[in-house]
Amino acid sequence: MSDRAALLKGIRGRLVFFVVCLVLSGATAFPLVHELRWTEDVLRSLSVGDHLPALMDWIERVRLGLDTADADYPFLLYGTDWLAFAHLVIAVAFYGPYRDPVRNIWVVEFGMIACAGIIPLALICGPIRGIPFWWSVIDMAFGVFGVIPLYLVRQKIKRLEALTGKSVIEGAPTPSPSL
């Protein structure tokens, strides 16, 4: 296998992994009410409350809030439908770098910026919305773990760019490094 083919395979494999995670993350926002009931039942059956009472208290509180919203104000859950949709739309954008990584490296960099943006969002909005700090840390982990495959993809794209001699900017030749 040529260096170019190996780089493309690595880039595409990591992109597929990232997109699958993004789609799964988004798709889970649709059935929140049922997922949370199921999660609470599973955690109770595993006696998680005996070891992590704060987690069980939080899960119960969120489930109660979702049950109330679902019963009395179901339109509020429409916001999570849009959240799910946004995940799916962003996932589609990664078809560009899958198809032509060098030309569409900007999508990968956009994804990295979005992952970085999760951290200030969680740190600012979490306290405003009454989210426990430890839950905000879990949310921030999505940004940290999301940026890893994107960073690796970006590195491979840069190597591919150097190998092919094409610049990201309008296919211009990459300047030779001066010594």
CSV table of C-alpha atoms in Angstrom, one decimal:
chain,number,residue,atom,x,y,z
A,1,MET,CA,0.0,0.0,0.0
A,2,SER,CA,1.4,3.4,-0.9
A,3,ASP,CA,1.9,6.2,1.7
A,4,ARG,CA,-0.9,8.2,0.1
A,5,ALA,CA,-3.3,5.2,0.3
A,6,ALA,CA,-2.3,4.4,3.9
A,7,LEU,CA,-2.8,8.1,4.9
A,8,LEU,CA,-6.2,8.2,3.2
A,9,LYS,CA,-7.2,4.9,4.9
A,10,GLY,CA,-6.2,6.3,8.4
A,11,ILE,CA,-7.9,9.6,7.8
A,12,ARG,CA,-11.1,8.0,6.6
A,13,GLY,CA,-11.2,5.4,9.4
A,14,ARG,CA,-10.9,8.1,12.1
A,15,LEU,CA,-13.5,10.3,10.3
A,16,VAL,CA,-15.9,7.4,10.2
A,17,PHE,CA,-15.3,6.8,14.0
A,18,PHE,CA,-15.9,10.4,14.8
A,19,VAL,CA,-19.1,10.6,12.6
A,20,VAL,CA,-20.5,7.4,14.2
A,21,CYS,CA,-19.9,8.9,17.7
A,22,LEU,CA,-21.5,12.2,16.6
A,23,VAL,CA,-24.5,10.5,15.1
A,24,LEU,CA,-25.0,8.3,18.2
A,25,SER,CA,-24.6,11.2,20.5
A,26,GLY,CA,-27.3,13.1,18.5
A,27,ALA,CA,-29.6,10.2,18.1
A,28,THR,CA,-29.8,9.7,21.8
A,29,ALA,CA,-31.3,13.2,22.2
A,30,PHE,CA,-34.5,12.1,20.5
A,31,PRO,CA,-35.8,9.6,23.1
A,32,LEU,CA,-34.6,11.3,26.3
A,33,VAL,CA,-37.6,10.6,28.4
A,34,HIS,CA,-37.5,6.8,27.8
A,35,GLU,CA,-33.7,6.7,27.9
A,36,LEU,CA,-33.6,8.3,31.3
A,37,ARG,CA,-36.3,6.1,32.8
A,38,TRP,CA,-34.4,3.1,31.5
A,39,THR,CA,-31.1,4.5,32.8
A,40,GLU,CA,-32.6,5.1,36.2
A,41,ASP,CA,-34.0,1.5,36.3
A,42,VAL,CA,-30.6,0.0,35.4
A,43,LEU,CA,-28.7,2.1,37.9
A,44,ARG,CA,-31.2,1.1,40.7
A,45,SER,CA,-30.9,-2.6,39.8
A,46,LEU,CA,-27.1,-2.2,40.0
A,47,SER,CA,-27.4,-0.5,43.4
A,48,VAL,CA,-25.5,2.5,42.1
A,49,GLY,CA,-27.2,4.8,44.7
A,50,ASP,CA,-25.4,2.9,47.5
A,51,HIS,CA,-22.0,4.0,46.1
A,52,LEU,CA,-22.8,7.2,44.2
A,53,PRO,CA,-25.9,8.8,45.9
A,54,ALA,CA,-25.3,12.2,44.2
A,55,LEU,CA,-25.4,10.5,40.8
A,56,MET,CA,-28.7,8.8,41.6
A,57,ASP,CA,-30.2,12.0,43.1
A,58,TRP,CA,-29.2,13.9,39.9
A,59,ILE,CA,-30.7,11.1,37.6
A,60,GLU,CA,-33.9,11.1,39.6
A,61,ARG,CA,-34.2,14.9,39.5
A,62,VAL,CA,-33.6,15.0,35.7
A,63,ARG,CA,-36.0,12.2,35.1
A,64,LEU,CA,-38.7,14.0,37.2
A,65,GLY,CA,-38.0,17.2,35.2
A,66,LEU,CA,-38.3,15.4,31.9
A,67,ASP,CA,-41.4,13.5,33.0
A,68,THR,CA,-43.0,16.8,34.0
A,69,ALA,CA,-42.0,18.5,30.7
A,70,ASP,CA,-43.2,15.5,28.7
A,71,ALA,CA,-46.6,15.5,30.4
A,72,ASP,CA,-47.2,19.2,30.8
A,73,TYR,CA,-44.9,21.0,28.4
A,74,PRO,CA,-43.9,18.6,25.6
A,75,PHE,CA,-42.9,21.5,23.3
A,76,LEU,CA,-39.8,22.0,25.5
A,77,LEU,CA,-38.5,18.7,24.4
A,78,TYR,CA,-38.6,20.0,20.8
A,79,GLY,CA,-35.3,21.8,21.7
A,80,THR,CA,-33.6,18.4,22.2
A,81,ASP,CA,-35.0,17.3,18.8
A,82,TRP,CA,-33.1,20.3,17.3
A,83,LEU,CA,-30.0,19.4,19.3
A,84,ALA,CA,-30.2,15.9,17.8
A,85,PHE,CA,-30.7,17.3,14.3
A,86,ALA,CA,-27.7,19.6,14.7
A,87,HIS,CA,-25.5,16.6,15.5
A,88,LEU,CA,-26.7,14.8,12.4
A,89,VAL,CA,-26.2,17.9,10.2
A,90,ILE,CA,-22.7,18.4,11.5
A,91,ALA,CA,-21.9,14.7,10.9
A,92,VAL,CA,-22.9,15.1,7.2
A,93,ALA,CA,-20.3,18.0,6.9
A,94,PHE,CA,-17.6,15.5,7.5
A,95,TYR,CA,-18.3,13.8,4.2
A,96,GLY,CA,-16.2,16.6,2.6
A,97,PRO,CA,-12.9,15.7,4.4
A,98,TYR,CA,-13.8,12.0,3.8
A,99,ARG,CA,-13.9,12.6,0.1
A,100,ASP,CA,-11.1,15.2,-0.3
A,101,PRO,CA,-9.2,15.6,3.0
A,102,VAL,CA,-6.7,18.2,1.9
A,103,ARG,CA,-9.3,20.5,0.3
A,104,ASN,CA,-11.7,20.1,3.2
A,105,ILE,CA,-9.3,20.3,6.2
A,106,TRP,CA,-11.3,23.3,7.3
A,107,VAL,CA,-14.2,21.0,8.3
A,108,VAL,CA,-11.9,19.1,10.6
A,109,GLU,CA,-10.5,22.3,12.1
A,110,PHE,CA,-14.1,23.6,12.5
A,111,GLY,CA,-14.9,20.4,14.4
A,112,MET,CA,-11.8,20.9,16.6
A,113,ILE,CA,-13.0,24.5,17.4
A,114,ALA,CA,-16.5,23.1,18.2
A,115,CYS,CA,-14.9,20.6,20.6
A,116,ALA,CA,-12.9,23.3,22.3
A,117,GLY,CA,-16.1,25.4,22.6
A,118,ILE,CA,-17.8,22.7,24.7
A,119,ILE,CA,-15.5,23.6,27.7
A,120,PRO,CA,-16.5,27.3,28.1
A,121,LEU,CA,-20.1,26.4,27.4
A,122,ALA,CA,-20.2,23.9,30.1
A,123,LEU,CA,-18.3,26.1,32.6
A,124,ILE,CA,-20.5,29.1,31.9
A,125,CYS,CA,-24.0,27.6,31.2
A,126,GLY,CA,-23.7,24.7,33.7
A,127,PRO,CA,-23.8,26.8,36.8
A,128,ILE,CA,-26.4,29.1,35.3
A,129,ARG,CA,-28.7,26.1,34.7
A,130,GLY,CA,-28.0,24.4,38.0
A,131,ILE,CA,-25.9,21.6,36.6
A,132,PRO,CA,-23.6,19.9,39.1
A,133,PHE,CA,-20.0,20.6,38.4
A,134,TRP,CA,-19.1,16.9,38.1
A,135,TRP,CA,-21.8,16.6,35.3
A,136,SER,CA,-20.2,19.6,33.5
A,137,VAL,CA,-16.9,17.7,33.7
A,138,ILE,CA,-18.6,14.8,31.9
A,139,ASP,CA,-19.9,17.2,29.3
A,140,MET,CA,-16.5,18.7,28.8
A,141,ALA,CA,-15.0,15.2,28.3
A,142,PHE,CA,-17.0,15.0,25.1
A,143,GLY,CA,-15.0,18.0,23.8
A,144,VAL,CA,-11.7,16.5,25.0
A,145,PHE,CA,-12.3,13.1,23.6
A,146,GLY,CA,-13.9,14.5,20.4
A,147,VAL,CA,-10.8,16.6,19.6
A,148,ILE,CA,-8.4,13.6,19.8
A,149,PRO,CA,-9.5,11.8,16.6
A,150,LEU,CA,-9.9,15.1,14.8
A,151,TYR,CA,-6.4,16.2,15.8
A,152,LEU,CA,-5.0,12.9,14.6
A,153,VAL,CA,-6.9,13.3,11.3
A,154,ARG,CA,-5.6,16.9,10.9
A,155,GLN,CA,-2.0,15.6,11.4
A,156,LYS,CA,-2.5,12.9,8.7
A,157,ILE,CA,-4.1,15.5,6.3
A,158,LYS,CA,-1.1,17.7,6.7
A,159,ARG,CA,1.2,14.8,5.9
A,160,LEU,CA,-1.0,13.9,2.9
A,161,GLU,CA,-0.8,17.6,1.8
A,162,ALA,CA,3.0,17.5,2.1
A,163,LEU,CA,3.2,14.2,0.2
A,164,THR,CA,1.0,15.3,-2.7
A,165,GLY,CA,2.6,18.8,-2.9
A,166,LYS,CA,-0.9,20.5,-2.9
A,167,SER,CA,-1.8,23.3,-0.6
A,168,VAL,CA,-5.1,23.6,1.0
A,169,ILE,CA,-5.5,27.1,-0.6
A,170,GLU,CA,-6.9,26.6,-4.1
A,171,GLY,CA,-4.6,23.6,-4.9
A,172,ALA,CA,-1.5,25.9,-4.9
A,173,PRO,CA,1.8,24.0,-4.6
A,174,THR,CA,3.1,23.8,-1.1
A,175,PRO,CA,6.2,26.0,-0.6
A,176,SER,CA,9.4,24.1,0.1
A,177,PRO,CA,10.7,24.6,3.6
A,178,SER,CA,13.7,26.9,3.6
A,179,LEU,CA,16.7,26.0,5.7
